[in-house]
XYZ file of N, CA and C in Angstrom:
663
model
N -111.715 -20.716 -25.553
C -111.877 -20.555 -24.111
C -111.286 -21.746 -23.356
N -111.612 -23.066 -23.680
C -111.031 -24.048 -23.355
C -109.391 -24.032 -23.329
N -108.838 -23.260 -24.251
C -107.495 -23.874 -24.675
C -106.867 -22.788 -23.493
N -107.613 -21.142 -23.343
C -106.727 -20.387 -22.351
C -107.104 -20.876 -21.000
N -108.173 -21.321 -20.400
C -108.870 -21.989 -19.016
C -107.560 -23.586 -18.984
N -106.914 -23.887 -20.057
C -106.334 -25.116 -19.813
C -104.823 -24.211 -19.715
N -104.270 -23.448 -20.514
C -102.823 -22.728 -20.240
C -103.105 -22.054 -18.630
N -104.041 -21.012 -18.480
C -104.086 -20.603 -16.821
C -103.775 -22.047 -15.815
N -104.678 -22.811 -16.113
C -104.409 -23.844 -14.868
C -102.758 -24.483 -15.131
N -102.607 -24.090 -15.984
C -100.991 -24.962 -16.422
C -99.993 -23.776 -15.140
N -100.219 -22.377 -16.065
C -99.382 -21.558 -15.494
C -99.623 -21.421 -13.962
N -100.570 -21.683 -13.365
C -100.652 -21.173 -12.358
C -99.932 -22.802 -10.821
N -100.460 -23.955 -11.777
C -99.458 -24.751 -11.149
C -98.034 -24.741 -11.355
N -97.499 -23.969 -12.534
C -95.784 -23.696 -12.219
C -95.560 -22.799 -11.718
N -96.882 -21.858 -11.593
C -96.416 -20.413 -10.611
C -96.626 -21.005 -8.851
N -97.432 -21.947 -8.657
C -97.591 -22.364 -7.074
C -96.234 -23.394 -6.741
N -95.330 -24.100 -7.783
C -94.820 -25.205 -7.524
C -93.426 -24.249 -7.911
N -93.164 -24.594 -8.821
C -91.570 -23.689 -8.987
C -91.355 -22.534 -8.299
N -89.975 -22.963 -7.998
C -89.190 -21.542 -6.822
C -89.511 -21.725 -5.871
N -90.430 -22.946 -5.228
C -90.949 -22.875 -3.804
C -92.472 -22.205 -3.418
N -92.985 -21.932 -4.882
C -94.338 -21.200 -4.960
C -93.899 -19.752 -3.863
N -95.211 -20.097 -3.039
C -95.047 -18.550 -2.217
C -94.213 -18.731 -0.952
N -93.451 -19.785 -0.612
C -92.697 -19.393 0.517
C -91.730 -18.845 0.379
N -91.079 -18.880 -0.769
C -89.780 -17.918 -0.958
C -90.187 -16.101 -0.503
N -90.954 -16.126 -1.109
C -91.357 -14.567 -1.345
C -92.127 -14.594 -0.419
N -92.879 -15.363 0.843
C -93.464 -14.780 1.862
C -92.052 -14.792 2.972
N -91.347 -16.104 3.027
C -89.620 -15.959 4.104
C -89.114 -14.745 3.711
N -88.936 -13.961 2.605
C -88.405 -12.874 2.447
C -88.811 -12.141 3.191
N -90.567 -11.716 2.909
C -90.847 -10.068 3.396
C -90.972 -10.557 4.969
N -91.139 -11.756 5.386
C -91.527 -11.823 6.637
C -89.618 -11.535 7.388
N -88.804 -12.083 7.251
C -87.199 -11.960 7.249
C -86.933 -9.996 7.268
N -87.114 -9.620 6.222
C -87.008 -7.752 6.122
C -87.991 -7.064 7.440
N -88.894 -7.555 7.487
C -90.197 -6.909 8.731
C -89.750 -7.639 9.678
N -88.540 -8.691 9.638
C -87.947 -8.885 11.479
C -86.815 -8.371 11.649
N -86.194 -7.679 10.087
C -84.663 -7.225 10.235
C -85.325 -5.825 10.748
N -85.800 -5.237 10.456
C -86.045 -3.635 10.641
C -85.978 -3.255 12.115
N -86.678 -3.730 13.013
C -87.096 -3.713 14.513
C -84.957 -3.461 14.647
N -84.430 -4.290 14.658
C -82.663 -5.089 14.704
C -82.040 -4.065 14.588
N -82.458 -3.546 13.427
C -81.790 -2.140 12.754
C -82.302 -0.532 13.062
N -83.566 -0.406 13.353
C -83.517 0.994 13.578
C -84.124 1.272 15.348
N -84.000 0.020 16.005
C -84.317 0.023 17.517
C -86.334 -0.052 17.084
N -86.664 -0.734 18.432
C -87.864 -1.296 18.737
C -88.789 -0.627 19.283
N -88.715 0.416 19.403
C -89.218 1.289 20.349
C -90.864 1.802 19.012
N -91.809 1.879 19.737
C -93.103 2.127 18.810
C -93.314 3.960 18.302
N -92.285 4.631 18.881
C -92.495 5.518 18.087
C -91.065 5.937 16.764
N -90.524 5.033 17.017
C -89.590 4.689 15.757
C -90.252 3.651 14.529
N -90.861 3.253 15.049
C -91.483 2.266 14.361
C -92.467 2.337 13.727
N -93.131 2.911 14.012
C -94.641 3.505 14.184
C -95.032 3.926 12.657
N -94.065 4.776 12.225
C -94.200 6.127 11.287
C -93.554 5.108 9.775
N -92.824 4.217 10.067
C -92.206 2.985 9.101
C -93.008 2.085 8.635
N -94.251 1.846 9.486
C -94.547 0.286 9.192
C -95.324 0.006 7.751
N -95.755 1.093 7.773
C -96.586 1.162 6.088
C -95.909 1.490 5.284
N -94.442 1.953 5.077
C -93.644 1.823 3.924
C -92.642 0.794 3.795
N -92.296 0.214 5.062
C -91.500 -0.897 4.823
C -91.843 -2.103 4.678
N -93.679 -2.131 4.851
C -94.365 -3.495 4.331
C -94.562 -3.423 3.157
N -94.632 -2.003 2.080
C -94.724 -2.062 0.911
C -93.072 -2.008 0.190
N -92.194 -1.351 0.980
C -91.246 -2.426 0.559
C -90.985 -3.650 0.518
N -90.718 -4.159 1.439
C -91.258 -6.003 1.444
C -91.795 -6.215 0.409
N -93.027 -5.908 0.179
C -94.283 -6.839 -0.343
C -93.157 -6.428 -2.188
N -93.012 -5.232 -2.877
C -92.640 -5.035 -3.814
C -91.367 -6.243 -4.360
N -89.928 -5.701 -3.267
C -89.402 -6.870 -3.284
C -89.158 -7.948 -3.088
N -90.408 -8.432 -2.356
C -90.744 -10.082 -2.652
C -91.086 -10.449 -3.565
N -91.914 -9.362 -4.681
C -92.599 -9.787 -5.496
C -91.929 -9.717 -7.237
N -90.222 -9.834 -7.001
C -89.751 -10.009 -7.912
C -88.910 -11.112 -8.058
N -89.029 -12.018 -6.870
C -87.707 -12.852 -6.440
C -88.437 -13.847 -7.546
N -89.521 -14.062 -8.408
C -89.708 -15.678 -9.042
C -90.341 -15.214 -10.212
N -89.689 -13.922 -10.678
C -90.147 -13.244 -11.897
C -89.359 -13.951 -13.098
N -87.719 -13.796 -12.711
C -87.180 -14.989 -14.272
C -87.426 -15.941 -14.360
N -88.477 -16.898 -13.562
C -88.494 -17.990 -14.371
C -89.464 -17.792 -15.501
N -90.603 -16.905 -15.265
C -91.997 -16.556 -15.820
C -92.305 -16.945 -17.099
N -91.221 -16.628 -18.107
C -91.324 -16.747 -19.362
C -89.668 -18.174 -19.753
N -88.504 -17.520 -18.809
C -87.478 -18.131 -19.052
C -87.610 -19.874 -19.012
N -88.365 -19.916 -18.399
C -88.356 -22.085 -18.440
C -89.071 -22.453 -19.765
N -89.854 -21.143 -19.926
C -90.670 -21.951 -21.231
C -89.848 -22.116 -22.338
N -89.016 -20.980 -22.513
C -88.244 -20.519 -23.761
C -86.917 -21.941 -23.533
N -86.539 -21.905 -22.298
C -85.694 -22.992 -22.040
C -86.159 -24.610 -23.104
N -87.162 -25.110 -22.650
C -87.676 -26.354 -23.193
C -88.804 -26.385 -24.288
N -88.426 -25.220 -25.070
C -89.412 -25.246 -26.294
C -90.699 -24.446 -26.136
N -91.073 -24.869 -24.760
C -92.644 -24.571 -24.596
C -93.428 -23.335 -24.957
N -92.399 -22.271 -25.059
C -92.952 -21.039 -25.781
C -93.145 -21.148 -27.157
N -92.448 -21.416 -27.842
C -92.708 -21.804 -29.155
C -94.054 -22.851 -29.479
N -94.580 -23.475 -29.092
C -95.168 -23.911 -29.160
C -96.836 -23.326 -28.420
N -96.859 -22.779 -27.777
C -97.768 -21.404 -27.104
C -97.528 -20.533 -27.993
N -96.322 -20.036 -28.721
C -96.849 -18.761 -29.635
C -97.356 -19.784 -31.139
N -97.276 -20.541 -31.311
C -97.907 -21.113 -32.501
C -99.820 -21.678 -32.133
N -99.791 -21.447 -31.084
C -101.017 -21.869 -30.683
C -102.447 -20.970 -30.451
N -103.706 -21.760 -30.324
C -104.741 -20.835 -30.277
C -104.953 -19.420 -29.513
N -104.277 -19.408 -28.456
C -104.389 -18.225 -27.740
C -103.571 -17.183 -27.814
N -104.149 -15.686 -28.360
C -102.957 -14.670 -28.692
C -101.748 -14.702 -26.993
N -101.108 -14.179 -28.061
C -99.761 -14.155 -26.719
C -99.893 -13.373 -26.124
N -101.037 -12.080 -25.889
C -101.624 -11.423 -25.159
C -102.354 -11.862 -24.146
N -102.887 -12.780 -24.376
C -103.708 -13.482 -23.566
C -102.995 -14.412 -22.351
N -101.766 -14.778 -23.245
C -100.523 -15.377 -22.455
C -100.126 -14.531 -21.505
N -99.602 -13.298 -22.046
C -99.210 -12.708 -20.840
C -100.036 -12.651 -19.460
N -101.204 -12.002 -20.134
C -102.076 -11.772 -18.995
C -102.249 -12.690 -18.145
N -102.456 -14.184 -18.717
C -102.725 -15.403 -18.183
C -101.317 -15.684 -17.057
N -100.395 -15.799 -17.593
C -99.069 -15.487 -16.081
C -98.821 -14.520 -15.284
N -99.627 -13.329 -15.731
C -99.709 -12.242 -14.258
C -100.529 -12.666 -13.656
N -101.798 -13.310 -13.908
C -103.183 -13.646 -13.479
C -102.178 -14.583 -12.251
N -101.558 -15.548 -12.625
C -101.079 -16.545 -11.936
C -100.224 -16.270 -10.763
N -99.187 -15.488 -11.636
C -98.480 -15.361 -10.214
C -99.081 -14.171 -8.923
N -100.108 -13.435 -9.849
C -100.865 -12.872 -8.404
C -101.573 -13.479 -7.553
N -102.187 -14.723 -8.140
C -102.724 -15.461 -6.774
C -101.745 -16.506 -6.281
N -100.368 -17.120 -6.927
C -99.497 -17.733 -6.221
C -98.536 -17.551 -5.260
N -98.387 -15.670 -6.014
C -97.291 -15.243 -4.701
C -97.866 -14.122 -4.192
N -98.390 -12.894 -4.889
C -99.040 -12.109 -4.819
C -100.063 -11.925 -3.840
N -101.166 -12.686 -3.289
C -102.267 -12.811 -2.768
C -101.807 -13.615 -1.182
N -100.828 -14.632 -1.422
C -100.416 -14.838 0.069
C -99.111 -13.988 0.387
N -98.302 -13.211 -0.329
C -98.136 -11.969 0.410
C -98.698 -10.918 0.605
N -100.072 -10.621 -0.131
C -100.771 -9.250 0.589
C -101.759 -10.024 1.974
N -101.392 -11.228 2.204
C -102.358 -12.025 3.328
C -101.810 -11.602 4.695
N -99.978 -12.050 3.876
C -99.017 -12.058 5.330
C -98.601 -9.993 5.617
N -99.074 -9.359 4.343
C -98.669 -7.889 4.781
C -98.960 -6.817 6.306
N -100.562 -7.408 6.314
C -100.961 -6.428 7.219
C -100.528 -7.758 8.815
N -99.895 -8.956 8.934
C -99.342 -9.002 9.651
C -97.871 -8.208 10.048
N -97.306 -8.019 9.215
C -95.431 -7.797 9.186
C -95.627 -6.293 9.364
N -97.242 -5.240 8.901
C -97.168 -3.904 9.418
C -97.505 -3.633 10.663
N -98.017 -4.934 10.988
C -98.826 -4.584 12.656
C -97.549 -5.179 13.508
N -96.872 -5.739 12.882
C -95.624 -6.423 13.791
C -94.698 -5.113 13.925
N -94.609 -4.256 13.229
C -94.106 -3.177 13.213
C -95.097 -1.550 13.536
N -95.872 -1.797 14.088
C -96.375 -0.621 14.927
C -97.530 -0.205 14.167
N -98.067 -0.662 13.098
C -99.080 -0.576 12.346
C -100.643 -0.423 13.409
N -101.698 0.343 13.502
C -102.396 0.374 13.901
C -103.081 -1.197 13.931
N -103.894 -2.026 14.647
C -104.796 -2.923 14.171
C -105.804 -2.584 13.478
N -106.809 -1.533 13.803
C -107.672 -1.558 12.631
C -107.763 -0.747 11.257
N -106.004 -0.770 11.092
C -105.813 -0.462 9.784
C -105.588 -1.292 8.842
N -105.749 -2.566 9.596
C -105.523 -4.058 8.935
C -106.137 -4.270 8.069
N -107.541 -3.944 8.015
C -108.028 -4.413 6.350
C -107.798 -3.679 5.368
N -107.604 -2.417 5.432
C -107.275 -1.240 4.764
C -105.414 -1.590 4.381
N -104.797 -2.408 4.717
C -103.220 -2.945 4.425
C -103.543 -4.066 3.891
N -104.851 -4.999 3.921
C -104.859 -5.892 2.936
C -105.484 -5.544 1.335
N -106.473 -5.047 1.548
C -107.010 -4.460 0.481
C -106.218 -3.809 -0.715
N -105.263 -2.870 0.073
C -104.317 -2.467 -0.612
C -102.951 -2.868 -1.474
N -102.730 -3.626 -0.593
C -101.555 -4.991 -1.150
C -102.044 -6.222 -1.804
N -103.340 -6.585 -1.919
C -103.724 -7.081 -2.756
C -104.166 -6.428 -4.447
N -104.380 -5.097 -4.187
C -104.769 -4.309 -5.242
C -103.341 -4.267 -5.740
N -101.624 -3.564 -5.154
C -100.872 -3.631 -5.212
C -99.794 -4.898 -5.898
N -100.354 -6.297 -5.285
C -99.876 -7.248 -5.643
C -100.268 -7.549 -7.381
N -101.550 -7.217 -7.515
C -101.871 -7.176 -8.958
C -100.997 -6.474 -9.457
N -100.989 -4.976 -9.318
C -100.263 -4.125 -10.404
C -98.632 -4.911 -10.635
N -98.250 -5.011 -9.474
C -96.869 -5.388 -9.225
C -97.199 -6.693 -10.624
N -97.422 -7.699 -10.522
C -97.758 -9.043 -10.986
C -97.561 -8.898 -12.778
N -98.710 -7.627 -13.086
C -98.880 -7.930 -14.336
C -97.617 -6.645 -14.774
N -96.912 -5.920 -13.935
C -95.274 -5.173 -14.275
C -94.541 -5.760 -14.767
N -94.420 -6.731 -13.413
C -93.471 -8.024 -13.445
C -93.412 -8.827 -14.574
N -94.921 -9.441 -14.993
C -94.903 -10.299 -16.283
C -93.777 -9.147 -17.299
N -94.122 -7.987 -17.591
C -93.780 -7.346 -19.019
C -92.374 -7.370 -18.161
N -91.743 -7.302 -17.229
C -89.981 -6.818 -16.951
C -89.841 -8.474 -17.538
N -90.270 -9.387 -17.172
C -89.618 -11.202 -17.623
C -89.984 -11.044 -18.813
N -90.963 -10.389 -19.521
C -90.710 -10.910 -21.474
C -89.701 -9.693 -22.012
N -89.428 -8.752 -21.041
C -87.916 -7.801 -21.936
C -86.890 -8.407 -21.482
N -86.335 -9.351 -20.536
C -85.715 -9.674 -19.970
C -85.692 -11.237 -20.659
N -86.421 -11.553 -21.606
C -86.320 -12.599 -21.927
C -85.203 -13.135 -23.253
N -84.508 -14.122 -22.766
C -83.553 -14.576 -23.191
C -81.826 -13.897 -23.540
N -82.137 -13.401 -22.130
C -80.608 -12.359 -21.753
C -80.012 -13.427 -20.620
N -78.268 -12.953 -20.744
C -77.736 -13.563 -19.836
C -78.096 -13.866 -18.295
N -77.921 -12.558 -17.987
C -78.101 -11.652 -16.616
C -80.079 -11.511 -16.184
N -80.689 -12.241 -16.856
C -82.254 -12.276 -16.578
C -82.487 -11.465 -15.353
N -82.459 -11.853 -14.174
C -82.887 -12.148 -13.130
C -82.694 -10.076 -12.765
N -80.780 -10.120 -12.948
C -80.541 -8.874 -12.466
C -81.449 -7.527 -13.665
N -81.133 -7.902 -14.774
C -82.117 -6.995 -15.874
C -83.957 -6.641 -15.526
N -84.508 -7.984 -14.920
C -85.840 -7.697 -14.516
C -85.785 -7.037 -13.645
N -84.806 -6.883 -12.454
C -85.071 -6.060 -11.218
C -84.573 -4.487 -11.714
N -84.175 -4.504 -12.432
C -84.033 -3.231 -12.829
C -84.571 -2.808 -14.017
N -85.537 -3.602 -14.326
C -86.724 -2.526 -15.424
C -87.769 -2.385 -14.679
N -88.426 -3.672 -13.709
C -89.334 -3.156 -12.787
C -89.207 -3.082 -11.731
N -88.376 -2.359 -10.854
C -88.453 -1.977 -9.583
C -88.912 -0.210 -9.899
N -87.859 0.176 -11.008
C -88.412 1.662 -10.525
C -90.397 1.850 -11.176
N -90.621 0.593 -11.992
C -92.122 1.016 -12.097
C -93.002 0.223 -11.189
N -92.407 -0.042 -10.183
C -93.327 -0.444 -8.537
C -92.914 0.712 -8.064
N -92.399 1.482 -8.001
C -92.257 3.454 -7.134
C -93.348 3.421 -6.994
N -94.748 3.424 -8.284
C -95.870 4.559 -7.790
C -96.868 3.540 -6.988
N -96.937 2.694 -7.063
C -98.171 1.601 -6.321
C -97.316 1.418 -4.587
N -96.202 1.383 -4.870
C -95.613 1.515 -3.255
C -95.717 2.767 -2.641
N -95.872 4.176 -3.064
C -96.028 5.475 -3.030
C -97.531 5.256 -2.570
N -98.301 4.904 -3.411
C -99.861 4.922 -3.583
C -100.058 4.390 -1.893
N -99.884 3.250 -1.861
C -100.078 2.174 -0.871
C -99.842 2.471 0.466
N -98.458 3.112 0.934
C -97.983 3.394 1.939
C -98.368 5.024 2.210
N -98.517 5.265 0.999
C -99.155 6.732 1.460
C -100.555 6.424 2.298
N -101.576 5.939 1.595
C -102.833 5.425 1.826
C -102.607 4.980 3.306
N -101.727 4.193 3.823
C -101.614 3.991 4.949
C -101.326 4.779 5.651
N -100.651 5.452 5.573
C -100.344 6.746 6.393
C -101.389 8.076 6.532
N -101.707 7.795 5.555
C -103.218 8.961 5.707
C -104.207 8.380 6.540
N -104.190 6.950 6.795
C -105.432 6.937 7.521
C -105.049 6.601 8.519
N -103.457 6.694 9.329
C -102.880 6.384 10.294
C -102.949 7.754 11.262
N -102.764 8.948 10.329
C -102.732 10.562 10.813
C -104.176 10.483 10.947
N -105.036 10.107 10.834
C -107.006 9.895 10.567
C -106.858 10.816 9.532
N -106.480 10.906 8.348
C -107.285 11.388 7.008
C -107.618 10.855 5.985
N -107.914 10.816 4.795
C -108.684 10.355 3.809
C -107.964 9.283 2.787
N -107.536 8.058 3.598
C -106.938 7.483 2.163
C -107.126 6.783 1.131
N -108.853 7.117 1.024
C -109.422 6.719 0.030
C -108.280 7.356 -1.641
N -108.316 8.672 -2.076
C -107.593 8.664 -3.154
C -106.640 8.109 -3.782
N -105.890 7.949 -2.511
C -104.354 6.708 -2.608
C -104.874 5.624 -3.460
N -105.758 5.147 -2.863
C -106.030 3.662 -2.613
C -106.725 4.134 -4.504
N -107.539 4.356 -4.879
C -107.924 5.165 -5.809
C -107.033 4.914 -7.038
N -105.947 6.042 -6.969
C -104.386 6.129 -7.448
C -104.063 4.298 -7.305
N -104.123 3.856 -6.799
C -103.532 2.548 -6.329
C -104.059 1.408 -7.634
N -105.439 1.631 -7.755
C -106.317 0.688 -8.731
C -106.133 1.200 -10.238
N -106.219 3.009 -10.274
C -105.764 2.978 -11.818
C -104.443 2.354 -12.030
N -103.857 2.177 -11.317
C -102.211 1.937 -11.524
C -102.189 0.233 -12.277
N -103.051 -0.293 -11.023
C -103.394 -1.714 -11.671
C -104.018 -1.996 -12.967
N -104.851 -0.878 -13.238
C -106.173 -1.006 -15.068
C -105.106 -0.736 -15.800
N -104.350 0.364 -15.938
C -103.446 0.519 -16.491
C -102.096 -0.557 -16.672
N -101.623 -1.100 -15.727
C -100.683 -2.507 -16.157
C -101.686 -3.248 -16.554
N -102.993 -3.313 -16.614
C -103.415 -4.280 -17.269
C -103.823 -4.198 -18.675
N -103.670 -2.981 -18.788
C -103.832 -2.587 -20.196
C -102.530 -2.615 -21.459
N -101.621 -2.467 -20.780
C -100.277 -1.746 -21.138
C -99.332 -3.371 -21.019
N -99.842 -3.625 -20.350
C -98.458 -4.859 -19.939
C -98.550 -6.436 -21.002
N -99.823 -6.845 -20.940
C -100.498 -7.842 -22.181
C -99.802 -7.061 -23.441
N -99.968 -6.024 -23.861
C -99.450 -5.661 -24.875
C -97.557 -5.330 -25.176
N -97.430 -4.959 -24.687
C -96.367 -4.869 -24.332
C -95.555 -5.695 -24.083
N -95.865 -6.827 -23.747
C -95.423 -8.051 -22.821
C -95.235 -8.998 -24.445
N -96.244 -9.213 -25.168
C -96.624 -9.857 -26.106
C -95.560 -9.643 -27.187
N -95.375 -7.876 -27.752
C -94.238 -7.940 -28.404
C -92.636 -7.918 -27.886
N -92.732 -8.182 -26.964
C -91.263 -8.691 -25.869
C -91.167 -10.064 -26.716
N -92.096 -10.794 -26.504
C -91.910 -12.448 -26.526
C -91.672 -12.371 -27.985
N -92.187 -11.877 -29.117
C -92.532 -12.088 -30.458
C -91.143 -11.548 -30.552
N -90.320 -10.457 -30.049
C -89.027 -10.242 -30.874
C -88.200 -10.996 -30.111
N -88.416 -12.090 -29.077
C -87.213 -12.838 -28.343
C -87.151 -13.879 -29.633
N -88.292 -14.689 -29.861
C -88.651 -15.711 -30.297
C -88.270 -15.495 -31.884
N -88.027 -14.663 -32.415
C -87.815 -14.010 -33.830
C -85.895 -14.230 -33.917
């Protein structure tokens, strides 16, 4: 317990400090939620019907911009090797760097979300119901992300290979999310979304530690 409570606090200060921690990935989505207004005119009933899918766009592709380093710095300076020879399964590893980067980048972009939807025509008191969700969201995204950086690990092209193993498996939590918003924007029920939204997360959390684990074991091989 000691040895994974000492790797989390490790990972989670290279997930707050490297890449700029969360300002990279909050200047992004906040940058996309000021380009949109620019691009499809300002007017609130253009806007209106957008704001809950283009904050879960945002929030998705912010939340891949500091995915290669995840595993790649370790493998760079040994440090994985030395973590897979060590007390804690590499399952535990994984999990332990999704854990991280959801509260480093993850958690202050589902903070800044339900600002950048209300900046875009988002109801106000759909605001907690856009945090709730993008925080539930930011998880799933987080522990995806970990498993796209250990298949992606120790390839040329890193960066471009992760965005294209997990972007198309952020589809259903951005689906989930922005639907959810929109159902309770029309006043109907977006409890199920939101619902849909959390298995999505048990499930990367089930699937991705594992998964993630034999990524690293055949890089490192």
């Amino acid at each position: 317990m000691t040895a994974l409570m000492s790797l989390w606090r490790r990972e989670l200060a290279l997930a707050w400090g490297g890449g700029g921690g969360p300002l990279l990935a909050c200047g992004f989505f906040l940058t996309l939620t000021a380009l949109v207004p620019l691009t499809v005119g300002a007017a609130p009933e253009a806007l209106g019907p957008l704001a809950g899918g283009v904050a879960w766009l945002g929030l998705a592709l912010a939340s891949t911009l500091s995915l290669e380093k995840l595993f790649e710095r370790d493998l760079e300076d040994g440090s994985l090797d030395l973590i897979a020879l060590g007390p804690v399964p590499l399952e535990l590893v994984v999990l332990a760097k999704a854990k991280a980067q959801w509260l480093a980048v993850g958690a202050p972009l589902a903070l800044i979300a339900p600002v950048g939807a209300m900046a875009l025509g988002l109801p106000v008191h759909l605001a907690p119901l856009a945090l709730l969700t993008a925080l539930i969201g930011a998880f799933g995204f987080a522990l995806t992300g970990a498993l796209g950086a250990a298949l992606a690990l120790g390839s040329r092209r890193g960066g471009l290979l992760i965005a294209v193993v997990v972007l198309p498996l952020y589809i259903p939590p951005a689906v989930f999310g922005a639907g959810a918003l929109a159902r309770a924007a029309e006043g109907g029920d977006p409890w199920p979304a939101v619902a849909l939204l959390a298995a999505y997360g048990l499930f990367a959390a089930v699937v991705a530690p594992l998964a993630g684990a034999a990524a690293v074991r055949s890089a490192l091989d």
